[in-house]
Short mmCIF file of C-alpha atoms in Angstrom, two decimals:
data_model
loop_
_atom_site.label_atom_id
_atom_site.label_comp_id
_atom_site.label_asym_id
_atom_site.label_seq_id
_atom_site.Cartn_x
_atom_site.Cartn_y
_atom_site.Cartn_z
CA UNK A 1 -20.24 29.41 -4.25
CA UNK A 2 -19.25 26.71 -6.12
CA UNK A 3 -20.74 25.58 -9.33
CA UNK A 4 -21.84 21.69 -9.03
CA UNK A 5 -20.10 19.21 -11.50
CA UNK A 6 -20.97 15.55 -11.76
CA UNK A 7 -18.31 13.60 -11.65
CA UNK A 8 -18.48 9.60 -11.61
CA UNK A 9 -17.82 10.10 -7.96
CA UNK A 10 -20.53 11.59 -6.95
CA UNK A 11 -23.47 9.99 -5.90
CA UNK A 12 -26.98 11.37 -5.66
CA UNK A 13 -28.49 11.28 -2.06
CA UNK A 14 -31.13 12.88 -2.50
CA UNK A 15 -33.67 10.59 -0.99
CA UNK A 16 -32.06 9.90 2.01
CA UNK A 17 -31.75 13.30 3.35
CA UNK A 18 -32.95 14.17 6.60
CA UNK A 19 -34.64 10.57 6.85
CA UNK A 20 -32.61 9.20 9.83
CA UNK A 21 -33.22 5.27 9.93
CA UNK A 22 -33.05 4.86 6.35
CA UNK A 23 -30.64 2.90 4.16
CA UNK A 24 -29.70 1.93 0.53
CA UNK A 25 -27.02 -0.11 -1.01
CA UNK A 26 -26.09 1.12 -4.15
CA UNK A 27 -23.42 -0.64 -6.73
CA UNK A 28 -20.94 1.46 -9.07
CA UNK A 29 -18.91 0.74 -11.73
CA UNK A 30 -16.29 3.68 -11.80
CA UNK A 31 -14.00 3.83 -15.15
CA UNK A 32 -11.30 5.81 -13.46
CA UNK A 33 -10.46 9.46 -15.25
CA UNK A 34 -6.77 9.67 -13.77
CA UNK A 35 -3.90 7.33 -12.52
CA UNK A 36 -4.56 6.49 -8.87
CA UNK A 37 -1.01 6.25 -7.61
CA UNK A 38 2.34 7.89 -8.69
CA UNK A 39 4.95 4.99 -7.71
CA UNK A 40 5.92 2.42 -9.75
CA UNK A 41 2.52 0.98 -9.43
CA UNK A 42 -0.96 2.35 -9.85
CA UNK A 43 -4.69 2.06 -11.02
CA UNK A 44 -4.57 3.59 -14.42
CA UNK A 45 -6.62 5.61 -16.24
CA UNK A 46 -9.42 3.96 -17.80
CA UNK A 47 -9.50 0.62 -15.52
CA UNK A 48 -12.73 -0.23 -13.76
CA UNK A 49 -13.22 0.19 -9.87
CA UNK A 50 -16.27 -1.58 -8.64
CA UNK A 51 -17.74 0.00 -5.47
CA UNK A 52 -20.36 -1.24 -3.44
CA UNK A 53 -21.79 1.56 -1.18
CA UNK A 54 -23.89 1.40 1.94
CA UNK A 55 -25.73 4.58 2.92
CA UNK A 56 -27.31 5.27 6.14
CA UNK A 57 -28.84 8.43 7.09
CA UNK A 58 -28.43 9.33 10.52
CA UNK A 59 -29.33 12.68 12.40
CA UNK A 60 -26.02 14.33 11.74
CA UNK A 61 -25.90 13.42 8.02
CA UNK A 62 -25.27 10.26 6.19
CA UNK A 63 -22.65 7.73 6.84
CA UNK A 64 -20.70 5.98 3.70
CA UNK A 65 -19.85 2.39 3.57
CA UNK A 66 -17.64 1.64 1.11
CA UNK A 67 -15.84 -1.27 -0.40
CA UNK A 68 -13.82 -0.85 -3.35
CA UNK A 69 -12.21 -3.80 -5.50
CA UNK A 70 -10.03 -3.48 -8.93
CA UNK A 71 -6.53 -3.94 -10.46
CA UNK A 72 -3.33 -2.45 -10.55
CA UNK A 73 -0.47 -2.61 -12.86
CA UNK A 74 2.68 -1.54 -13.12
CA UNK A 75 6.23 -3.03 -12.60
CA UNK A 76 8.25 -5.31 -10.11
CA UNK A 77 10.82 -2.88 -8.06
CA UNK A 78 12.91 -5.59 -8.54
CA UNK A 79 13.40 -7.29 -12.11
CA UNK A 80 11.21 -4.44 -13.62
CA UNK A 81 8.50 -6.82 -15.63
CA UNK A 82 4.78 -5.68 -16.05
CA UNK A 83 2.77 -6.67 -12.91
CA UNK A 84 -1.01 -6.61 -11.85
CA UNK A 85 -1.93 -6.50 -8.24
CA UNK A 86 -5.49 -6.78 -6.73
CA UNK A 87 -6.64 -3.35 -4.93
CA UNK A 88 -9.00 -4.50 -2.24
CA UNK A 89 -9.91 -1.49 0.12
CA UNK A 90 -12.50 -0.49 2.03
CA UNK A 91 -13.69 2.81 4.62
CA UNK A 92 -16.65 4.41 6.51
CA UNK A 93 -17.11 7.76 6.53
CA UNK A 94 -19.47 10.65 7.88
CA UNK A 95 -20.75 13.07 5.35
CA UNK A 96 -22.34 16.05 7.59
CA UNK A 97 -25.11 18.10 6.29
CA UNK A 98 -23.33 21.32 7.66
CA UNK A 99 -19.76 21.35 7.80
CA UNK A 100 -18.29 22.12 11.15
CA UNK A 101 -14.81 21.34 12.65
CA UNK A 102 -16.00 17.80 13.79
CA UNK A 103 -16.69 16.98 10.51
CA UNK A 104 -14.07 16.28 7.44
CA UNK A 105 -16.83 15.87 5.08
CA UNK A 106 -19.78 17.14 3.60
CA UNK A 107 -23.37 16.90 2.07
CA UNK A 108 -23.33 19.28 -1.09
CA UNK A 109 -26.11 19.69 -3.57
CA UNK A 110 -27.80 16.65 -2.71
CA UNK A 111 -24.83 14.67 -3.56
CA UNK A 112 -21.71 13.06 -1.13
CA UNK A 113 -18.04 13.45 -3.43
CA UNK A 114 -16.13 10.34 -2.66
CA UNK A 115 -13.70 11.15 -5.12
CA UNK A 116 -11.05 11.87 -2.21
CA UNK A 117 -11.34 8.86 0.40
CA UNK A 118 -10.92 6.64 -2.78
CA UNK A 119 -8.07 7.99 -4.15
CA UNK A 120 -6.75 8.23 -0.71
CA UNK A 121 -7.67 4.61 0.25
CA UNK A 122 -6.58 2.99 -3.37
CA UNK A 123 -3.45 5.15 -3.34
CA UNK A 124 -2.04 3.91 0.75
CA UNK A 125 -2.89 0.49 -0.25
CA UNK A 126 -0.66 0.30 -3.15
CA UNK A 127 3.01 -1.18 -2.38
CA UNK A 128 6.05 1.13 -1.92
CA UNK A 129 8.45 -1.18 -3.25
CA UNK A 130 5.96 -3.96 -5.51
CA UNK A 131 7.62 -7.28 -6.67
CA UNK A 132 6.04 -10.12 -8.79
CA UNK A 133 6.59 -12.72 -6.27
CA UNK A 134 7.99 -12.80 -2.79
CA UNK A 135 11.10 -14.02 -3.62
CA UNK A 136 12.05 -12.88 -6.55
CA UNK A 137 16.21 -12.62 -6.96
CA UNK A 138 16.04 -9.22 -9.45
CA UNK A 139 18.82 -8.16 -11.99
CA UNK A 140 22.25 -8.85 -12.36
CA UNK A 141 23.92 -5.84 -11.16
CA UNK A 142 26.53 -6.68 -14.10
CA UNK A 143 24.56 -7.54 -17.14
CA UNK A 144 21.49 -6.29 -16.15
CA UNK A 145 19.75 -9.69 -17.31
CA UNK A 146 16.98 -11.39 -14.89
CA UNK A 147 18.68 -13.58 -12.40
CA UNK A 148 14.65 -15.28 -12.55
CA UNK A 149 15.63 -16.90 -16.10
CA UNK A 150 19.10 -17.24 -15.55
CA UNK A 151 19.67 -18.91 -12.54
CA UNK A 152 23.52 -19.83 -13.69
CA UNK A 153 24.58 -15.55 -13.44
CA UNK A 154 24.81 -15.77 -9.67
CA UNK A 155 25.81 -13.01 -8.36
CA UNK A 156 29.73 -13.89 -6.71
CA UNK A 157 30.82 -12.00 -3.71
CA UNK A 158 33.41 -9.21 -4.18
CA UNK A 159 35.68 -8.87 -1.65
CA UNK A 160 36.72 -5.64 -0.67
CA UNK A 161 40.69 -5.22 -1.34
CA UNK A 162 41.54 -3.20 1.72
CA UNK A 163 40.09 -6.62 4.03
CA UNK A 164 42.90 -9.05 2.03
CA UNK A 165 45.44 -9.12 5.03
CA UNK A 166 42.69 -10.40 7.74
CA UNK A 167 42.00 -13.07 5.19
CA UNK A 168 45.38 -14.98 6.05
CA UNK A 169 44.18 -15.21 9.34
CA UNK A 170 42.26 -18.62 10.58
CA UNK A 171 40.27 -18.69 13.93
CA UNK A 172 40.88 -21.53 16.81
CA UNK A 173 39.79 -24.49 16.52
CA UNK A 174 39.10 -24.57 20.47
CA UNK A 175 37.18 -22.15 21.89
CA UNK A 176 37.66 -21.32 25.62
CA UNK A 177 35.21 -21.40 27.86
CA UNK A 178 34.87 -19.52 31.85
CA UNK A 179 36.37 -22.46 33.16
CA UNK A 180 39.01 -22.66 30.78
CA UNK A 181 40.48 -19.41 31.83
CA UNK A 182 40.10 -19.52 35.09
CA UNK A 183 42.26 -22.61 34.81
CA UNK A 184 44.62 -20.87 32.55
CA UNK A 185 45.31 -18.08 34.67
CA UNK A 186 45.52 -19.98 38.20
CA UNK A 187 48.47 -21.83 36.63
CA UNK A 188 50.56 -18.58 35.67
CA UNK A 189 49.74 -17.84 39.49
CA UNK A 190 51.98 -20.59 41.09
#
């Protein structure tokens, strides 16, 4: 058996046990222990989470309402300056007071652990590939400089050397159409 630890996580339940019908909102500030996220943004350690619960005891256990708001921070995947996104998740989830296979989580010592379904819903809301705005150009693959605050380093399109020869080559001017060809081929006929 486990020995419990309280954790700012964990939330005391107590009187709501085996009282189907009733329900409490509670409100927590979280100061987060560990870096939610791995990629090149995440909620660090030390940055608030504010969660406002909703619990509602029903016969099987009680059912977790949660909504979850904080920051972010990290860098653009593109020009690689400090960014802060907003984290605004939410989820709903049954905490059983027996643990069977229908059931993912569970009631233990009077308390319900949400320590995984926020990491889990913070973490898959946070962007693969972040950027600072939607359109922002990145570095110069050259110099390595912003192409943001120096719009005059645009980027000039290489050529590949091997492609040279099809580069004397100019298309029509007219371009055929059914009819055209049909033409064109019942006059070689006669």
């Amino acid at each position: 058996m486990t020995k419990f630890k309280k954790t700012p996580y964990k939330v005391d339940v107590r009187d709501l046990i085996n009282r189907p019908g009733t329900m409490h909102e509670r409100h927590l500030d979280i100061v987060v222990p560990g870096d939610l996220g791995e990629g090149l943004v995440a909620v660090k350690a030390g940055s608030a989470l504010t969660v406002n619960l909703r619990l509602e005891t029903l016969h099987e256990g009680i059912l977790v309402s949660a909504q979850i708001s904080g920051q972010a921070a990290g860098e653009c995947g593109r020009c690689l300056i400090d960014i802060e996104l907003p984290v605004q998740v939410e989820f709903h989830e049954l905490f059983a007071y027996s643990l069977d296979e229908a059931y993912e989580c569970e009631v233990q010592d009077d308390h319900v652990d949400l320590e995984p379904l926020i990491r889990d819903a913070v973490v898959l809301s946070l962007p693969f590939q972040p950027v600072c705005r939607p359109d922002c150009p990145g570095l110069d693959p050259e110099t390595g400089q912003r192409l943001a605050e120096a719009p005059e380093l645009e980027p000039e399109e290489k050529r590949d050397p091997r492609w040279a020869a099809l580069m004397e080559f100019q298309a029509s001017a007219s371009i055929g159409t059914d009819e055209d060809i049909q033409a064109e081929s019942d006059r070689e006929e006669k």
